[in-house]
């Protein structure tokens, strides 16, 4: 399916996207007489929620492998669905937004009436919970620990806001009409009502400004679900996704210091070091967040990332992790790492190698030898070619810094053997079809003597072949 999508423009799917828009609209409607409870969050609408999740996940694939992404017109519904009580819905929306932010400038090109509310909700999701020094380190939040290990504020709602007093209160003209109010509710997780129902009650009790209500709801949802390990993991993952989206969307100008605070990189690395195999999605999200920070900050944060991950040392955490991942990839007796984690890891390596400091660190830890093993291994699985392509890209970048390592590990010979292997497979699976043209005058014959059907190559192999051909020129020179 993905290979077929690769060659399509988004307008080819406009009829299906119109149907999807209707489903998103229905799911994001509010229940009658309630302004914070979405239709998809009603217990009796489980079938609609399942359909909604399927639509969001398919759309993410479609956006990733299609062109003309600017044609997508359901962004308002995605913004609305970020206020769902179900964090699985929120995560699916964030996954789609992540694809938009990384693959295109779609979010940055939105009109202010659409971009502003979306970025506001993303910033609420991405804000710090207090940091490791206050007992809210990301790794600690990911562990299934008793609530006594977390500060009492984890399940406490404390929200301050300025609001105009009600009409029954008389205020002199010379004084400010805004007064400070606060909402303080301890052990919010013990309340049986849903976050939406709690929000409805509070908006009836307090005159909360409209521009503060989404922030309040985000705090309610987090405090209400924090004691539940599954919901807490979803909240951590949502926070990491939101950070990445904001970074790729260039939307952190005013809040960069509060969201990308000192110590965040160490917390992300701590998450990667957790041995629990059930946290694959969280670890992949941590790698994607680190990748986005490299993309944004470049030199200022890059040295911190290199130090925290031990990239410059052969026995550092990241080099050991990469070598273990590669060994599991090429050893049939070992269980391979999950696809999404391996993909995020190779993507991180590529972005790291894109800068001189990162490339030099990868050279220092001997990454060349490990990456050439990926290229040399002639696996049968189709997914393997994507990792080979990523490995070629990283090798291409660090070869400019260390040609001797490339030559000493027979890099050129490995590249040639791999290229021959992929070409042979392409000929067997999709042999080239040469279509001779009808003979024309000599001037035309010289330029159009034959037409090669370029669709005969599988897309992923075509990308790989193009990448490895591009790598030959600097190596030969």
mmCIF file of C-alpha atoms in Angstrom, residues 24-304:
data_model
loop_
_atom_site.group_PDB
_atom_site.id
_atom_site.type_symbol
_atom_site.label_atom_id
_atom_site.label_comp_id
_atom_site.label_asym_id
_atom_site.label_seq_id
_atom_site.Cartn_x
_atom_site.Cartn_y
_atom_site.Cartn_z
ATOM 1 C CA UNK A 24 -13.538 14.020 12.308
ATOM 2 C CA UNK A 25 -16.307 16.610 12.489
ATOM 3 C CA UNK A 26 -18.787 14.152 14.010
ATOM 4 C CA UNK A 27 -16.262 12.877 16.557
ATOM 5 C CA UNK A 28 -15.268 16.411 17.598
ATOM 6 C CA UNK A 29 -18.787 17.689 18.188
ATOM 7 C CA UNK A 30 -19.647 18.530 21.788
ATOM 8 C CA UNK A 31 -22.451 16.752 23.583
ATOM 9 C CA UNK A 32 -25.672 18.713 23.962
ATOM 10 C CA UNK A 33 -25.648 21.171 26.878
ATOM 11 C CA UNK A 34 -21.954 20.477 27.527
ATOM 12 C CA UNK A 35 -19.112 22.454 25.989
ATOM 13 C CA UNK A 36 -16.199 20.199 26.993
ATOM 14 C CA UNK A 37 -17.430 16.642 26.461
ATOM 15 C CA UNK A 38 -16.763 15.433 22.907
ATOM 16 C CA UNK A 39 -19.036 12.943 21.180
ATOM 17 C CA UNK A 40 -16.148 10.503 20.691
ATOM 18 C CA UNK A 41 -15.592 10.424 24.477
ATOM 19 C CA UNK A 42 -19.061 9.137 25.277
ATOM 20 C CA UNK A 43 -18.871 5.500 26.472
ATOM 21 C CA UNK A 44 -21.591 4.389 24.056
ATOM 22 C CA UNK A 45 -19.647 5.723 21.051
ATOM 23 C CA UNK A 46 -16.862 3.160 21.083
ATOM 24 C CA UNK A 47 -17.382 2.265 17.437
ATOM 25 C CA UNK A 48 -17.064 5.903 16.399
ATOM 26 C CA UNK A 49 -13.839 6.218 18.407
ATOM 27 C CA UNK A 50 -12.368 3.118 16.764
ATOM 28 C CA UNK A 51 -13.238 4.555 13.356
ATOM 29 C CA UNK A 52 -11.736 7.902 14.356
ATOM 30 C CA UNK A 53 -8.424 6.294 15.386
ATOM 31 C CA UNK A 54 -8.287 4.341 12.121
ATOM 32 C CA UNK A 55 -8.915 7.515 10.114
ATOM 33 C CA UNK A 56 -6.181 9.434 11.959
ATOM 34 C CA UNK A 57 -3.631 6.646 11.577
ATOM 35 C CA UNK A 58 -4.345 6.143 7.874
ATOM 36 C CA UNK A 59 -4.231 9.887 7.234
ATOM 37 C CA UNK A 60 -0.801 10.036 8.874
ATOM 38 C CA UNK A 61 0.457 7.393 6.432
ATOM 39 C CA UNK A 62 -1.175 9.203 3.547
ATOM 40 C CA UNK A 63 0.386 12.549 4.455
ATOM 41 C CA UNK A 64 3.820 10.985 4.956
ATOM 42 C CA UNK A 65 3.916 9.328 1.538
ATOM 43 C CA UNK A 66 2.017 11.876 -0.557
ATOM 44 C CA UNK A 67 2.654 15.274 -2.089
ATOM 45 C CA UNK A 68 0.581 18.494 -2.145
ATOM 46 C CA UNK A 69 0.041 18.349 1.613
ATOM 47 C CA UNK A 70 -1.200 21.943 1.622
ATOM 48 C CA UNK A 71 -4.523 20.651 0.284
ATOM 49 C CA UNK A 72 -5.415 19.111 3.662
ATOM 50 C CA UNK A 73 -8.324 21.089 5.122
ATOM 51 C CA UNK A 74 -9.360 19.374 8.380
ATOM 52 C CA UNK A 75 -6.917 21.089 10.721
ATOM 53 C CA UNK A 76 -9.663 22.752 12.810
ATOM 54 C CA UNK A 77 -11.066 19.323 13.668
ATOM 55 C CA UNK A 78 -7.609 18.121 14.735
ATOM 56 C CA UNK A 79 -7.288 21.128 17.042
ATOM 57 C CA UNK A 80 -10.660 20.313 18.589
ATOM 58 C CA UNK A 81 -9.772 16.650 19.114
ATOM 59 C CA UNK A 82 -6.697 17.633 21.154
ATOM 60 C CA UNK A 83 -9.241 18.346 23.914
ATOM 61 C CA UNK A 84 -10.394 14.715 24.044
ATOM 62 C CA UNK A 85 -10.429 12.964 27.419
ATOM 63 C CA UNK A 86 -8.951 9.871 25.769
ATOM 64 C CA UNK A 87 -5.202 10.284 25.428
ATOM 65 C CA UNK A 88 -5.143 7.650 22.676
ATOM 66 C CA UNK A 89 -7.148 10.040 20.506
ATOM 67 C CA UNK A 90 -4.783 12.872 21.450
ATOM 68 C CA UNK A 91 -1.737 10.737 20.566
ATOM 69 C CA UNK A 92 -3.190 9.819 17.168
ATOM 70 C CA UNK A 93 -3.823 13.492 16.412
ATOM 71 C CA UNK A 94 -0.288 14.377 17.518
ATOM 72 C CA UNK A 95 1.151 11.631 15.326
ATOM 73 C CA UNK A 96 -0.563 13.162 12.307
ATOM 74 C CA UNK A 97 0.572 16.663 13.258
ATOM 75 C CA UNK A 98 4.123 15.360 13.718
ATOM 76 C CA UNK A 99 4.151 14.073 10.136
ATOM 77 C CA UNK A 100 2.930 17.455 8.920
ATOM 78 C CA UNK A 101 5.562 19.341 10.912
ATOM 79 C CA UNK A 102 8.508 17.176 9.916
ATOM 80 C CA UNK A 103 7.646 16.525 6.266
ATOM 81 C CA UNK A 104 6.427 19.982 5.275
ATOM 82 C CA UNK A 105 5.884 23.579 6.328
ATOM 83 C CA UNK A 106 2.127 23.020 6.444
ATOM 84 C CA UNK A 107 1.666 24.239 10.031
ATOM 85 C CA UNK A 108 3.849 27.316 9.610
ATOM 86 C CA UNK A 109 1.857 28.334 6.520
ATOM 87 C CA UNK A 110 -1.527 28.128 8.239
ATOM 88 C CA UNK A 111 -3.491 31.322 8.683
ATOM 89 C CA UNK A 112 -3.296 32.844 12.154
ATOM 90 C CA UNK A 113 -6.936 31.954 12.901
ATOM 91 C CA UNK A 114 -6.048 28.274 12.513
ATOM 92 C CA UNK A 115 -2.419 28.289 13.649
ATOM 93 C CA UNK A 116 -2.840 30.232 16.908
ATOM 94 C CA UNK A 117 -5.308 27.899 18.690
ATOM 95 C CA UNK A 118 -3.408 24.834 17.478
ATOM 96 C CA UNK A 119 -0.042 26.071 18.750
ATOM 97 C CA UNK A 120 -1.612 27.167 22.036
ATOM 98 C CA UNK A 121 -2.879 23.645 22.734
ATOM 99 C CA UNK A 122 0.449 22.143 21.706
ATOM 100 C CA UNK A 123 2.295 24.453 24.093
ATOM 101 C CA UNK A 124 -0.026 23.452 26.927
ATOM 102 C CA UNK A 125 0.782 19.801 26.257
ATOM 103 C CA UNK A 126 4.522 20.465 25.984
ATOM 104 C CA UNK A 127 4.992 22.546 29.134
ATOM 105 C CA UNK A 128 7.269 21.314 31.923
ATOM 106 C CA UNK A 129 5.804 19.388 34.843
ATOM 107 C CA UNK A 130 8.492 20.584 37.228
ATOM 108 C CA UNK A 131 11.582 18.721 36.116
ATOM 109 C CA UNK A 132 13.690 16.005 37.661
ATOM 110 C CA UNK A 133 14.747 18.122 40.637
ATOM 111 C CA UNK A 134 11.090 18.423 41.691
ATOM 112 C CA UNK A 135 10.328 14.726 41.387
ATOM 113 C CA UNK A 136 8.887 14.831 37.870
ATOM 114 C CA UNK A 137 11.738 13.446 35.765
ATOM 115 C CA UNK A 138 10.540 11.818 32.558
ATOM 116 C CA UNK A 139 12.114 8.457 33.424
ATOM 117 C CA UNK A 140 10.517 8.448 36.885
ATOM 118 C CA UNK A 141 7.138 9.296 35.382
ATOM 119 C CA UNK A 142 7.506 6.372 32.967
ATOM 120 C CA UNK A 143 8.085 3.837 35.741
ATOM 121 C CA UNK A 144 5.196 2.056 37.423
ATOM 122 C CA UNK A 145 5.938 3.311 40.930
ATOM 123 C CA UNK A 146 3.565 3.776 43.882
ATOM 124 C CA UNK A 147 2.122 7.279 44.130
ATOM 125 C CA UNK A 148 4.057 7.821 47.371
ATOM 126 C CA UNK A 149 7.169 8.156 45.169
ATOM 127 C CA UNK A 150 5.715 11.226 43.449
ATOM 128 C CA UNK A 151 5.035 14.651 44.957
ATOM 129 C CA UNK A 152 1.439 15.254 46.153
ATOM 130 C CA UNK A 153 1.167 18.018 43.549
ATOM 131 C CA UNK A 154 1.075 15.309 40.840
ATOM 132 C CA UNK A 155 -2.644 14.797 41.429
ATOM 133 C CA UNK A 156 -3.413 18.289 42.717
ATOM 134 C CA UNK A 157 -5.074 20.913 40.576
ATOM 135 C CA UNK A 158 -3.855 24.406 41.444
ATOM 136 C CA UNK A 159 -4.787 27.018 38.903
ATOM 137 C CA UNK A 160 -4.572 30.792 39.228
ATOM 138 C CA UNK A 161 -6.195 33.315 36.926
ATOM 139 C CA UNK A 162 -7.327 36.908 36.748
ATOM 140 C CA UNK A 163 -10.959 37.555 36.029
ATOM 141 C CA UNK A 164 -13.470 40.339 36.217
ATOM 142 C CA UNK A 165 -15.791 40.142 39.222
ATOM 143 C CA UNK A 166 -19.427 39.293 38.694
ATOM 144 C CA UNK A 167 -22.058 42.018 38.160
ATOM 145 C CA UNK A 168 -23.077 41.818 41.805
ATOM 146 C CA UNK A 169 -19.671 43.177 42.876
ATOM 147 C CA UNK A 170 -19.220 46.967 42.701
ATOM 148 C CA UNK A 171 -15.735 48.209 41.823
ATOM 149 C CA UNK A 172 -14.530 51.801 41.783
ATOM 150 C CA UNK A 173 -13.468 53.055 38.375
ATOM 151 C CA UNK A 174 -9.999 54.023 39.540
ATOM 152 C CA UNK A 175 -9.150 50.509 40.705
ATOM 153 C CA UNK A 176 -8.385 47.548 38.525
ATOM 154 C CA UNK A 177 -11.406 45.460 37.699
ATOM 155 C CA UNK A 178 -9.325 42.263 37.482
ATOM 156 C CA UNK A 179 -8.917 40.198 40.641
ATOM 157 C CA UNK A 180 -6.801 37.110 41.262
ATOM 158 C CA UNK A 181 -8.705 33.861 41.658
ATOM 159 C CA UNK A 182 -7.423 30.366 42.236
ATOM 160 C CA UNK A 183 -8.775 26.830 42.045
ATOM 161 C CA UNK A 184 -7.218 24.274 44.397
ATOM 162 C CA UNK A 185 -8.386 20.659 44.417
ATOM 163 C CA UNK A 186 -6.258 17.905 45.950
ATOM 164 C CA UNK A 187 -6.398 14.241 44.905
ATOM 165 C CA UNK A 188 -8.181 15.029 41.681
ATOM 166 C CA UNK A 189 -7.574 11.438 40.570
ATOM 167 C CA UNK A 190 -10.020 10.256 43.246
ATOM 168 C CA UNK A 191 -12.933 12.094 41.650
ATOM 169 C CA UNK A 192 -15.098 9.677 39.685
ATOM 170 C CA UNK A 193 -16.170 12.256 37.112
ATOM 171 C CA UNK A 194 -14.299 12.535 33.814
ATOM 172 C CA UNK A 195 -11.977 15.497 33.125
ATOM 173 C CA UNK A 196 -14.625 16.964 30.823
ATOM 174 C CA UNK A 197 -17.291 16.794 33.524
ATOM 175 C CA UNK A 198 -14.930 18.352 36.074
ATOM 176 C CA UNK A 199 -14.189 21.129 33.605
ATOM 177 C CA UNK A 200 -17.901 21.746 33.051
ATOM 178 C CA UNK A 201 -18.456 22.100 36.795
ATOM 179 C CA UNK A 202 -15.563 24.509 37.240
ATOM 180 C CA UNK A 203 -16.649 26.756 34.361
ATOM 181 C CA UNK A 204 -20.042 27.051 36.027
ATOM 182 C CA UNK A 205 -18.517 27.866 39.417
ATOM 183 C CA UNK A 206 -15.831 30.314 38.232
ATOM 184 C CA UNK A 207 -15.697 33.088 35.663
ATOM 185 C CA UNK A 208 -12.667 31.617 33.863
ATOM 186 C CA UNK A 209 -11.416 33.665 30.892
ATOM 187 C CA UNK A 210 -11.836 31.957 27.547
ATOM 188 C CA UNK A 211 -8.115 32.099 26.745
ATOM 189 C CA UNK A 212 -7.296 30.221 29.973
ATOM 190 C CA UNK A 213 -9.809 27.419 29.682
ATOM 191 C CA UNK A 214 -7.817 25.081 27.441
ATOM 192 C CA UNK A 215 -4.821 25.385 29.767
ATOM 193 C CA UNK A 216 -7.024 24.570 32.765
ATOM 194 C CA UNK A 217 -8.487 21.539 30.999
ATOM 195 C CA UNK A 218 -4.982 20.292 30.141
ATOM 196 C CA UNK A 219 -4.016 20.507 33.821
ATOM 197 C CA UNK A 220 -7.208 18.729 34.879
ATOM 198 C CA UNK A 221 -6.660 15.879 32.418
ATOM 199 C CA UNK A 222 -3.048 15.409 33.550
ATOM 200 C CA UNK A 223 -3.758 15.488 37.297
ATOM 201 C CA UNK A 224 -6.821 13.266 36.912
ATOM 202 C CA UNK A 225 -4.928 10.521 35.087
ATOM 203 C CA UNK A 226 -1.466 10.790 36.671
ATOM 204 C CA UNK A 227 -1.986 7.970 39.182
ATOM 205 C CA UNK A 228 -2.875 5.578 36.341
ATOM 206 C CA UNK A 229 0.378 4.229 34.879
ATOM 207 C CA UNK A 230 -1.027 3.749 31.371
ATOM 208 C CA UNK A 231 -2.497 7.254 31.253
ATOM 209 C CA UNK A 232 0.712 8.707 32.677
ATOM 210 C CA UNK A 233 2.741 7.039 29.921
ATOM 211 C CA UNK A 234 0.364 8.461 27.343
ATOM 212 C CA UNK A 235 0.763 11.924 28.869
ATOM 213 C CA UNK A 236 4.574 11.626 28.693
ATOM 214 C CA UNK A 237 4.406 10.521 25.068
ATOM 215 C CA UNK A 238 1.983 13.334 24.211
ATOM 216 C CA UNK A 239 4.321 15.853 25.808
ATOM 217 C CA UNK A 240 7.292 14.595 23.779
ATOM 218 C CA UNK A 241 5.284 14.642 20.551
ATOM 219 C CA UNK A 242 4.102 18.185 21.238
ATOM 220 C CA UNK A 243 7.675 19.386 21.838
ATOM 221 C CA UNK A 244 8.837 17.888 18.544
ATOM 222 C CA UNK A 245 5.945 19.423 16.607
ATOM 223 C CA UNK A 246 6.572 22.862 18.090
ATOM 224 C CA UNK A 247 10.273 22.659 17.261
ATOM 225 C CA UNK A 248 9.728 21.622 13.641
ATOM 226 C CA UNK A 249 7.028 24.295 13.300
ATOM 227 C CA UNK A 250 9.388 27.040 14.543
ATOM 228 C CA UNK A 251 6.879 27.910 17.268
ATOM 229 C CA UNK A 252 9.116 28.094 20.344
ATOM 230 C CA UNK A 253 10.447 31.630 20.079
ATOM 231 C CA UNK A 254 8.863 32.901 23.311
ATOM 232 C CA UNK A 255 8.632 29.652 25.279
ATOM 233 C CA UNK A 256 11.875 27.909 24.282
ATOM 234 C CA UNK A 257 13.528 28.324 27.687
ATOM 235 C CA UNK A 258 10.532 26.988 29.615
ATOM 236 C CA UNK A 259 9.823 24.005 27.345
ATOM 237 C CA UNK A 260 13.438 23.154 26.417
ATOM 238 C CA UNK A 261 14.649 23.821 29.958
ATOM 239 C CA UNK A 262 18.070 22.904 31.307
ATOM 240 C CA UNK A 263 18.035 19.236 32.169
ATOM 241 C CA UNK A 264 15.512 18.135 29.531
ATOM 242 C CA UNK A 265 18.170 16.422 27.398
ATOM 243 C CA UNK A 266 19.410 14.448 30.407
ATOM 244 C CA UNK A 267 15.821 13.384 31.131
ATOM 245 C CA UNK A 268 15.336 12.204 27.542
ATOM 246 C CA UNK A 269 18.512 10.112 27.739
ATOM 247 C CA UNK A 270 17.347 8.691 31.082
ATOM 248 C CA UNK A 271 14.203 7.449 29.329
ATOM 249 C CA UNK A 272 16.318 5.691 26.688
ATOM 250 C CA UNK A 273 18.253 3.911 29.416
ATOM 251 C CA UNK A 274 15.154 2.313 30.965
ATOM 252 C CA UNK A 275 15.334 -1.449 30.383
ATOM 253 C CA UNK A 276 11.572 -2.058 30.278
ATOM 254 C CA UNK A 277 10.777 -3.446 26.801
ATOM 255 C CA UNK A 278 7.179 -2.252 27.079
ATOM 256 C CA UNK A 279 8.278 1.369 26.708
ATOM 257 C CA UNK A 280 9.267 1.180 23.047
ATOM 258 C CA UNK A 281 6.900 3.957 21.956
ATOM 259 C CA UNK A 282 8.146 6.273 24.696
ATOM 260 C CA UNK A 283 11.784 5.589 23.804
ATOM 261 C CA UNK A 284 11.113 6.232 20.121
ATOM 262 C CA UNK A 285 9.397 9.499 21.056
ATOM 263 C CA UNK A 286 12.440 10.465 23.165
ATOM 264 C CA UNK A 287 14.734 9.867 20.188
ATOM 265 C CA UNK A 288 12.478 11.921 17.923
ATOM 266 C CA UNK A 289 12.485 14.754 20.449
ATOM 267 C CA UNK A 290 16.288 14.673 20.654
ATOM 268 C CA UNK A 291 16.390 14.715 16.855
ATOM 269 C CA UNK A 292 14.156 17.776 16.729
ATOM 270 C CA UNK A 293 16.340 19.587 19.285
ATOM 271 C CA UNK A 294 19.394 18.901 17.127
ATOM 272 C CA UNK A 295 17.446 20.314 14.182
ATOM 273 C CA UNK A 296 16.504 23.471 16.104
ATOM 274 C CA UNK A 297 19.397 24.347 18.341
ATOM 275 C CA UNK A 298 22.299 22.967 16.335
ATOM 276 C CA UNK A 299 25.575 23.926 18.052
ATOM 277 C CA UNK A 300 24.304 25.243 21.455
ATOM 278 C CA UNK A 301 22.444 22.050 22.388
ATOM 279 C CA UNK A 302 24.422 19.667 20.189
ATOM 280 C CA UNK A 303 27.424 19.463 22.515
ATOM 281 C CA UNK A 304 25.099 18.704 25.421
#
